[in-house]
PDB file of C-alpha atoms in Angstrom:
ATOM      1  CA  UNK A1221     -17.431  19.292  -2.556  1.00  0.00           C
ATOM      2  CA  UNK A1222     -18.174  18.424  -6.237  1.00  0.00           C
ATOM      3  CA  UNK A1223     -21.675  16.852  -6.852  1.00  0.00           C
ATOM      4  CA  UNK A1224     -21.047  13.260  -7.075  1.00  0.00           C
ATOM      5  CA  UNK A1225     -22.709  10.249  -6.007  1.00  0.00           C
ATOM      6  CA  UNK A1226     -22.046   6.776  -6.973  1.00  0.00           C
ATOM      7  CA  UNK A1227     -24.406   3.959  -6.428  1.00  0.00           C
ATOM      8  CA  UNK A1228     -24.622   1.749  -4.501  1.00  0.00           C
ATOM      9  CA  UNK A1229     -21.851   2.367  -1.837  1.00  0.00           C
ATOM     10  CA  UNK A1230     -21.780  -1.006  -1.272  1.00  0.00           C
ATOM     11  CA  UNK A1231     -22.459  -4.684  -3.084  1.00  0.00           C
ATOM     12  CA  UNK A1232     -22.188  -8.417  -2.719  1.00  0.00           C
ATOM     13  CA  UNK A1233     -23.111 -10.250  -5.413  1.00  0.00           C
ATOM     14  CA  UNK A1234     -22.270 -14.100  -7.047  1.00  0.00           C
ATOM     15  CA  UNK A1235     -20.598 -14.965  -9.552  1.00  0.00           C
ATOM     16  CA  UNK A1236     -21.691 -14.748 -13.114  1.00  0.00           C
ATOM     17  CA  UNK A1237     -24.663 -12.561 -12.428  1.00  0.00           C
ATOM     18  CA  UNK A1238     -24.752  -8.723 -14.412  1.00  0.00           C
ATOM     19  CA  UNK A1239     -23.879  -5.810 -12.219  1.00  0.00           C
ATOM     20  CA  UNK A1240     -24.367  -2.162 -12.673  1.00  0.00           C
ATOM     21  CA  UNK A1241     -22.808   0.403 -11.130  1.00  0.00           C
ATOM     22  CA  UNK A1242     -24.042   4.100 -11.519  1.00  0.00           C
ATOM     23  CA  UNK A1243     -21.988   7.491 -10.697  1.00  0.00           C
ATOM     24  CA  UNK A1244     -24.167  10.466 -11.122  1.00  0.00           C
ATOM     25  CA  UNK A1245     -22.843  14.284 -10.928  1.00  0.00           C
ATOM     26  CA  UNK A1246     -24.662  17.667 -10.712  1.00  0.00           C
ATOM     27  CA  UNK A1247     -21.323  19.392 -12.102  1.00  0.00           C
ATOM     28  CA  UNK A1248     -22.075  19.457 -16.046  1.00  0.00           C
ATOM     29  CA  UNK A1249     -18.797  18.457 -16.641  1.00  0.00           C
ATOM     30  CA  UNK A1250     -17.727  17.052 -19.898  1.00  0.00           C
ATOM     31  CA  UNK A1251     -15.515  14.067 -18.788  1.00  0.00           C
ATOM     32  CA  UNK A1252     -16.633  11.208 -16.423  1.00  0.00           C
ATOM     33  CA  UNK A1253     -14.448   8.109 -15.353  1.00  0.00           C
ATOM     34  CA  UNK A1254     -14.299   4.921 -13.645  1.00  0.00           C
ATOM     35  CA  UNK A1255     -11.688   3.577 -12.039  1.00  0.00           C
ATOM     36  CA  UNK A1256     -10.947   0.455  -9.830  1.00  0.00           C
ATOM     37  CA  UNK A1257      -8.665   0.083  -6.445  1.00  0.00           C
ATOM     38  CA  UNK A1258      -6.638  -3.440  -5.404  1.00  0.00           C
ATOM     39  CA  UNK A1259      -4.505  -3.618  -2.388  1.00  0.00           C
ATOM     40  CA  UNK A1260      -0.707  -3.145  -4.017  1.00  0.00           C
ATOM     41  CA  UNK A1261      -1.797  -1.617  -6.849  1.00  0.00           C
ATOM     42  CA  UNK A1262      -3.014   2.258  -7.427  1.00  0.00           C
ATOM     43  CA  UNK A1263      -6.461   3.462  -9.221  1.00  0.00           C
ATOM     44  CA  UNK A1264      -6.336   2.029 -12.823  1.00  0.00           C
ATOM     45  CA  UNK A1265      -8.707   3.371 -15.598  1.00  0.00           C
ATOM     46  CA  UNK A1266     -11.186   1.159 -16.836  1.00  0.00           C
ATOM     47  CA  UNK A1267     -13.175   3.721 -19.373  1.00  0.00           C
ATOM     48  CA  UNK A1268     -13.663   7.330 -19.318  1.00  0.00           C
ATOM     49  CA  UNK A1269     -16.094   9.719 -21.238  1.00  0.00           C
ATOM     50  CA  UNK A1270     -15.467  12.764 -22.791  1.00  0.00           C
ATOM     51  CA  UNK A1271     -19.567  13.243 -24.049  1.00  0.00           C
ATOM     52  CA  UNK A1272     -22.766  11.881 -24.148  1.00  0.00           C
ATOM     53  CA  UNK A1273     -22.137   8.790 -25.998  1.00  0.00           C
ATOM     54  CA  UNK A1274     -18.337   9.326 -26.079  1.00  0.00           C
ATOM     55  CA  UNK A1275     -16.583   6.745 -24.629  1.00  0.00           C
ATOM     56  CA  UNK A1276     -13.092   5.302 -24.962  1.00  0.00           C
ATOM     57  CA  UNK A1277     -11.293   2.637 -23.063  1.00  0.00           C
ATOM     58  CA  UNK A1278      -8.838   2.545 -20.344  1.00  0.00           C
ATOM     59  CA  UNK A1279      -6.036   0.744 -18.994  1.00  0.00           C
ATOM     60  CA  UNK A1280      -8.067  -2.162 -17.286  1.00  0.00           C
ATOM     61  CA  UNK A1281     -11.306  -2.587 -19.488  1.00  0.00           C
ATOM     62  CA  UNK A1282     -11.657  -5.760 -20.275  1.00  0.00           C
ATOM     63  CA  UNK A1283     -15.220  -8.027 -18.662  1.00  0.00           C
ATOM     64  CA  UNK A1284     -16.446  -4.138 -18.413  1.00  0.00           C
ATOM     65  CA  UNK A1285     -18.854  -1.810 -19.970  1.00  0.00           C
ATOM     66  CA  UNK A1286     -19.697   1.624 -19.685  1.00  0.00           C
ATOM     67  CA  UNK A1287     -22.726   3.646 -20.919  1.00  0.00           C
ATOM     68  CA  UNK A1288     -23.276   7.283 -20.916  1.00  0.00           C
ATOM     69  CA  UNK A1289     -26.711   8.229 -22.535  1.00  0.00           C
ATOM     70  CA  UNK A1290     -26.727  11.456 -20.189  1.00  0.00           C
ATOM     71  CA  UNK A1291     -24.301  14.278 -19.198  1.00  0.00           C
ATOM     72  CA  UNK A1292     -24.702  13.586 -15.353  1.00  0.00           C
ATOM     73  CA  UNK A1293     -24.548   9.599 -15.610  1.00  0.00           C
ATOM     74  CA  UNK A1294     -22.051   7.214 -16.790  1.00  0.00           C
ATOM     75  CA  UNK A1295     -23.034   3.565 -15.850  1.00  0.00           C
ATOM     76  CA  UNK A1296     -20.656   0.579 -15.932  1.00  0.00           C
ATOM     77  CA  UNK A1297     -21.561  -2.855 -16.226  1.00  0.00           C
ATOM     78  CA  UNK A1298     -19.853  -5.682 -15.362  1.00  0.00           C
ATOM     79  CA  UNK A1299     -21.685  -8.194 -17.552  1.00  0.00           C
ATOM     80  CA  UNK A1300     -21.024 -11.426 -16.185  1.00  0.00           C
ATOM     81  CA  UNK A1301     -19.047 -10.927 -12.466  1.00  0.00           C
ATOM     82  CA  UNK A1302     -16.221 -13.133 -11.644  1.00  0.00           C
ATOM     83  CA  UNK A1303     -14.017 -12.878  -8.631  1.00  0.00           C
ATOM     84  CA  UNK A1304     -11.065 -10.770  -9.734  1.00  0.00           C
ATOM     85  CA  UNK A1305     -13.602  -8.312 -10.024  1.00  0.00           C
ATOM     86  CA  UNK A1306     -14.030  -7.541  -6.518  1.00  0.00           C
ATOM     87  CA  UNK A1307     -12.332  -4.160  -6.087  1.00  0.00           C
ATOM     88  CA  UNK A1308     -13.138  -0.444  -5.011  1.00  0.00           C
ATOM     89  CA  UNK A1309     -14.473   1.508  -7.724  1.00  0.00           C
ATOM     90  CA  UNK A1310     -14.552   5.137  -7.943  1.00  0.00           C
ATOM     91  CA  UNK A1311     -15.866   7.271 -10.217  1.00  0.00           C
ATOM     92  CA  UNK A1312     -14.192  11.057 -11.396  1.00  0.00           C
ATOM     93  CA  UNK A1313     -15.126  13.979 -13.112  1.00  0.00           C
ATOM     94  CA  UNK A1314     -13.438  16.910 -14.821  1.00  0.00           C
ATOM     95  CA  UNK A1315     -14.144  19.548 -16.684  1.00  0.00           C
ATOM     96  CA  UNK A1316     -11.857  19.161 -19.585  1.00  0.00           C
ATOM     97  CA  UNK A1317     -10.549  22.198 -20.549  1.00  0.00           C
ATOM     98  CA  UNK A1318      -6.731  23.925 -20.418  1.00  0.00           C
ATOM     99  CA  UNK A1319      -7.585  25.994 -17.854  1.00  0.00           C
ATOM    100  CA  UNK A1320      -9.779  24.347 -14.925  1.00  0.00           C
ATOM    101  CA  UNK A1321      -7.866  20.484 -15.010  1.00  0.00           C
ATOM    102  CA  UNK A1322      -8.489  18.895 -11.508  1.00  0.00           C
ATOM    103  CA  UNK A1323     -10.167  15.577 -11.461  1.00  0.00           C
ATOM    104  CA  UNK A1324     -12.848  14.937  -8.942  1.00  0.00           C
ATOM    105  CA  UNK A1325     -13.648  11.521  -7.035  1.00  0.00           C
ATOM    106  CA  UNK A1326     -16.632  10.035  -5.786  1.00  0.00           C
ATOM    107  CA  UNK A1327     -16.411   8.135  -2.521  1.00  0.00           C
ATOM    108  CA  UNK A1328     -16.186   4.780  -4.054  1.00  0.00           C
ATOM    109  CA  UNK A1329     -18.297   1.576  -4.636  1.00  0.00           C
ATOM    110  CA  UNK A1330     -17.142  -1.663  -2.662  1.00  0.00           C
ATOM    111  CA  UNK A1331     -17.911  -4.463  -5.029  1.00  0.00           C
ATOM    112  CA  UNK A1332     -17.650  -8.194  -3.252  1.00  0.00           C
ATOM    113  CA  UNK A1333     -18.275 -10.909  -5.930  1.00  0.00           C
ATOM    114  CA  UNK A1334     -18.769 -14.309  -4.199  1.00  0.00           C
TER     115      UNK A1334
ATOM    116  CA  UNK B 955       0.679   8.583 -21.559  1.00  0.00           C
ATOM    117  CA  UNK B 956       4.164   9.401 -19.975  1.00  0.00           C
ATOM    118  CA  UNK B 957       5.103   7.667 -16.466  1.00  0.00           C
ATOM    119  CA  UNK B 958       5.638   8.846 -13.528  1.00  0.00           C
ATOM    120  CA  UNK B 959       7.905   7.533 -10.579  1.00  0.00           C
ATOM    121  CA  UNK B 960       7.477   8.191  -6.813  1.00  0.00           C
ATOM    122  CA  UNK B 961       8.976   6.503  -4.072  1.00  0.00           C
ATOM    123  CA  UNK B 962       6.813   3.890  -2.408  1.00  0.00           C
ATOM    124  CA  UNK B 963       6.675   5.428   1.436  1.00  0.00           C
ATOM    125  CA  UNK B 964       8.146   9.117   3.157  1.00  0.00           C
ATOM    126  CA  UNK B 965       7.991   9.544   6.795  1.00  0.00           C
ATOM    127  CA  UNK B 966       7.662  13.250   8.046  1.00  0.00           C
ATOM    128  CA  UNK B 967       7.335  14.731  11.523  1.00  0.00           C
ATOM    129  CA  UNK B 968       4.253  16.366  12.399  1.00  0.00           C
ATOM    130  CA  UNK B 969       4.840  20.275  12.065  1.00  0.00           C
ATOM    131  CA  UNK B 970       7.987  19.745   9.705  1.00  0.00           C
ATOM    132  CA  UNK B 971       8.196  20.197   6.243  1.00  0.00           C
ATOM    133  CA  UNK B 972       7.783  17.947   3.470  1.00  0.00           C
ATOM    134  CA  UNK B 973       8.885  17.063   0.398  1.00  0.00           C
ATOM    135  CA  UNK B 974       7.493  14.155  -1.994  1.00  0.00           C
ATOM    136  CA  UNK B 975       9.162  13.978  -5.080  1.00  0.00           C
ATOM    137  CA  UNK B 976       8.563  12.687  -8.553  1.00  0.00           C
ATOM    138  CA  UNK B 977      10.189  11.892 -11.279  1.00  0.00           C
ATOM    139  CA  UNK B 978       8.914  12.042 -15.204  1.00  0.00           C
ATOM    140  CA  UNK B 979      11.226  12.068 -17.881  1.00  0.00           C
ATOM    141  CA  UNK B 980       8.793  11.489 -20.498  1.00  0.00           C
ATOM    142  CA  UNK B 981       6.983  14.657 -19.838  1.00  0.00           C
ATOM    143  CA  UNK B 982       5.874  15.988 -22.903  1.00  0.00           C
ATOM    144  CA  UNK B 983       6.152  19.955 -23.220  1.00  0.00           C
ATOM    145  CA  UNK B 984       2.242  20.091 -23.220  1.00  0.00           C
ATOM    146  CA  UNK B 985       1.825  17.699 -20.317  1.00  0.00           C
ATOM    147  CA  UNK B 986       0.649  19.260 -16.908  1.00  0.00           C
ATOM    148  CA  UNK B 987       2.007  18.154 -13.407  1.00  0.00           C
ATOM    149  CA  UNK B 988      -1.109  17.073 -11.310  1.00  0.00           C
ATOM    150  CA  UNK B 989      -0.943  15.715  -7.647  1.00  0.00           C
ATOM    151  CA  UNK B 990      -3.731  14.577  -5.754  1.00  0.00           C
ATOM    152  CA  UNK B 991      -3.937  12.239  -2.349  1.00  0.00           C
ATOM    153  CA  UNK B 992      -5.775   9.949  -0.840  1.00  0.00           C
ATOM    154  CA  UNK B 993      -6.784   9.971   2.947  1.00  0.00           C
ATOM    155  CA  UNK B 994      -7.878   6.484   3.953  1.00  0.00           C
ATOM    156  CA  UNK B 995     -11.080   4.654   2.830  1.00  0.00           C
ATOM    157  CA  UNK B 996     -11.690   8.154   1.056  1.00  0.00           C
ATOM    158  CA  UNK B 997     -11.388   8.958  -2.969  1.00  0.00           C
ATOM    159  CA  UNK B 998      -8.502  10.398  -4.131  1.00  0.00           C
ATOM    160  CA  UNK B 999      -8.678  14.501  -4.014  1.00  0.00           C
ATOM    161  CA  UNK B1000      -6.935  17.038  -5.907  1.00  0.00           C
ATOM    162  CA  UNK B1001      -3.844  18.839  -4.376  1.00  0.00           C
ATOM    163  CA  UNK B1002      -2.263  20.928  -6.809  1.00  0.00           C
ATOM    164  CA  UNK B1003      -1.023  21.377 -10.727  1.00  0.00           C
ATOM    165  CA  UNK B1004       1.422  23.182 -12.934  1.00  0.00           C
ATOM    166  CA  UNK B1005       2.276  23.646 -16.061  1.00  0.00           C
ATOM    167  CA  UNK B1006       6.026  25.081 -16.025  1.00  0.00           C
ATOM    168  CA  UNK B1007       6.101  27.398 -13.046  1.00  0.00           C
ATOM    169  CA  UNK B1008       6.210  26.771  -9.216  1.00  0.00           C
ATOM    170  CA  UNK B1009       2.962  27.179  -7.821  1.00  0.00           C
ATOM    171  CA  UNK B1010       0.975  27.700  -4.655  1.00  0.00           C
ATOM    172  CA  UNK B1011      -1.975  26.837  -2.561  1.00  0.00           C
ATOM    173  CA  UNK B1012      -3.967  26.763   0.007  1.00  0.00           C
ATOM    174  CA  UNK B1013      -2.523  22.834   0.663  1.00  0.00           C
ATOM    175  CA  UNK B1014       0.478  23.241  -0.975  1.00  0.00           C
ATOM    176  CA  UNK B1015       3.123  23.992  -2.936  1.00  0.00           C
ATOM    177  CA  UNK B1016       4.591  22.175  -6.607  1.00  0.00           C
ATOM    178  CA  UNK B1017       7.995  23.120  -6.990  1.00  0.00           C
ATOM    179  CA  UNK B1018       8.542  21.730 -11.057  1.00  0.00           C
ATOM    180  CA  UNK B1019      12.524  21.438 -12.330  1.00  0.00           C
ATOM    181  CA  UNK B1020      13.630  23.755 -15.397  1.00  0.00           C
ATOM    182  CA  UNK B1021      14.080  20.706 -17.465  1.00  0.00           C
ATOM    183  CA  UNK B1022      10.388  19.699 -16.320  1.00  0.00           C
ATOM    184  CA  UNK B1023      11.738  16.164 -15.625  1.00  0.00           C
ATOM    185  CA  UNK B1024      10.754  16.087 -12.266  1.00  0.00           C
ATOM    186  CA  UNK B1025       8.468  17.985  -9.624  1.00  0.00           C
ATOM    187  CA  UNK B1026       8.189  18.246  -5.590  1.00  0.00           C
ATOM    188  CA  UNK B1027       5.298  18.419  -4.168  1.00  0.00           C
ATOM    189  CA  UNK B1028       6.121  20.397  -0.602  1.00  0.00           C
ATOM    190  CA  UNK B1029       3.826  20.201   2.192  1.00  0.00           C
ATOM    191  CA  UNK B1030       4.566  23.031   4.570  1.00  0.00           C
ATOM    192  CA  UNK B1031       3.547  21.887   8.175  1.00  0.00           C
ATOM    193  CA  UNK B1032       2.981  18.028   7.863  1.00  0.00           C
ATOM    194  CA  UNK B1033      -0.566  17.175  10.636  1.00  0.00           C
ATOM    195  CA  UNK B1034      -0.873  14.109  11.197  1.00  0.00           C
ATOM    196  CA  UNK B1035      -4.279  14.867   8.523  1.00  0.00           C
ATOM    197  CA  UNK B1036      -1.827  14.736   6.037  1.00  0.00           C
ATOM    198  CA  UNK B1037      -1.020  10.845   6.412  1.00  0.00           C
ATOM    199  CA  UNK B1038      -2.299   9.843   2.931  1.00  0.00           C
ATOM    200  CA  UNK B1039      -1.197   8.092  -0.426  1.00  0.00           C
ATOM    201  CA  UNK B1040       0.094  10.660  -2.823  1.00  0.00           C
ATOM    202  CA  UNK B1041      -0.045  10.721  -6.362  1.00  0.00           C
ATOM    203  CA  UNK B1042       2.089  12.781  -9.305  1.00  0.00           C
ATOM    204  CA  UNK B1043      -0.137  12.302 -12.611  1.00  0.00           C
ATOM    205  CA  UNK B1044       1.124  13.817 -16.035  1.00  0.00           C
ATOM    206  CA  UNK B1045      -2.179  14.889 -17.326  1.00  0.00           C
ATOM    207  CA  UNK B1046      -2.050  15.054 -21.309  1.00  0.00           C
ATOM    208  CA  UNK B1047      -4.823  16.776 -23.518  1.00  0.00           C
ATOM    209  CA  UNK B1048      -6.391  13.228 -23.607  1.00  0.00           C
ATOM    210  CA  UNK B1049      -7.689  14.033 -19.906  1.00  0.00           C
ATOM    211  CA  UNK B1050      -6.617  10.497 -19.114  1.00  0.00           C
ATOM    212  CA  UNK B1051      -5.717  10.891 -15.267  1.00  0.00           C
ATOM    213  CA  UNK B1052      -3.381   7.572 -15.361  1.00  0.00           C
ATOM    214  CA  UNK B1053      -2.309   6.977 -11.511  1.00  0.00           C
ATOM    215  CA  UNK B1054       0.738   5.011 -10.642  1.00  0.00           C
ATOM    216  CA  UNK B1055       1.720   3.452  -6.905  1.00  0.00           C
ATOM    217  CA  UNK B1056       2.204   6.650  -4.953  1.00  0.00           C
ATOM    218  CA  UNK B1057       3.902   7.438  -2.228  1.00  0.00           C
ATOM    219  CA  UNK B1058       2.582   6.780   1.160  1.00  0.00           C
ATOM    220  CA  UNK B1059       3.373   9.892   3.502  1.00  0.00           C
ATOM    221  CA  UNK B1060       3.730   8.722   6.830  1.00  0.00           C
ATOM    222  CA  UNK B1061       3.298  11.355   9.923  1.00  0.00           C
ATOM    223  CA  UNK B1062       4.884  10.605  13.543  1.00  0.00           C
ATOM    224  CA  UNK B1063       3.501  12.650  16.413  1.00  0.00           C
TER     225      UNK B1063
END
């Protein structure tokens, strides 16, 4: 299995309060992502990496951050919480070349905000 | 970042074969086919990709159309292991792995 941890597994938290979520990897790959998971819908991007520092947004980024100061971490913060924000999230890796494409996905992050 | 379209649900019989198609007419002639699935309350993991040719596994197989239009994603011997959400993702050189609905493969003992 590909080196990748997210934490924490699980959080409740309120309303309006900052919340970080952290996916590390031991992989070295180039490009990270975070994604979220709502009944009826499929994984939607929120931001990806392609390098330290290089960051771009996805389909779904709005009320999020990301932060990527490190190859093996990529952080996202959700600055102020509100309720639509209670999802799955899951990070992913890849390597980002032509030849070795597959994506790799952490075992998610069940956010609850109250 | 071209679309894909699956079907929303498949029902297989264990030990039969399946096939889960997709459809992407937008396909660009640099864009590769990419399936992965998700087993439940798991992440999603990576099945199988192509390019332009039919290719093999150890999971499965990814039959792609001449035209690239469209793709098949053919599961041998369906177990009932196999009851997941799967996903056909055009991946561009943007690395952008865009997921859509899936298709929820269904398994009957």
């Amino acid at each position: 299995d590909a080196g990748i941890t997210q934490s924490p597994r699980h959080k409740v938290t309120e309303t309006g309060t900052p919340v970080t979520l952290r996916c590390h990897q031991t992989e070295n790959h180039r490009y990270m992502y975070w994604y979220r998971q709502d009944p009826g819908h499929g994984l939607r991007l929120i931001h990806y990496s392609y390098g330290v520092k290089d960051t771009d947004k996805g389909e779904v980024s709005d009320g999020y951050s990301v932060s990527r100061s490190k190859t093996e971490d990529f952080l996202l913060t959700l600055e102020s919480a509100t309720s639509s924000q209670t999802s799955v999230y899951f990070c992913a890796i890849s390597e980002g070349d032509r030849v070795n494409t597959e994506a790799f996905f952490g075992q998610g992050t069940r956010l609850t905000v109250v | 970042d071209a679309k894909t379209t699956q079907p929303n649900s498949m029902e297989s019989n264990e030990e039969e074969p399946v096939h889960l198609p997709c459809n992407h007419s937008t396909i660009s002639g640099t864009d590769y086919i990419h399936w992965y699935r998700q087993l439940p309350s798991q992440g999603p993991e990576y099945v199988i990709h192509g390019l332009t040719s039919n290719v093999n596994n150890r999971m499965a197989s990814l039959a792609i159309a001449e035209d690239r239009k469209s793709s098949t994603l053919i599961l041998h011997r369906a177990t009932l292991r196999d009851a997941a959400v799967y996903y056909c993702i055009l991946l561009s050189g943007t690395y952008k792995y865009i997921f859509g609905t899936g298709t929820r493969l269904k398994v009957l003992a």
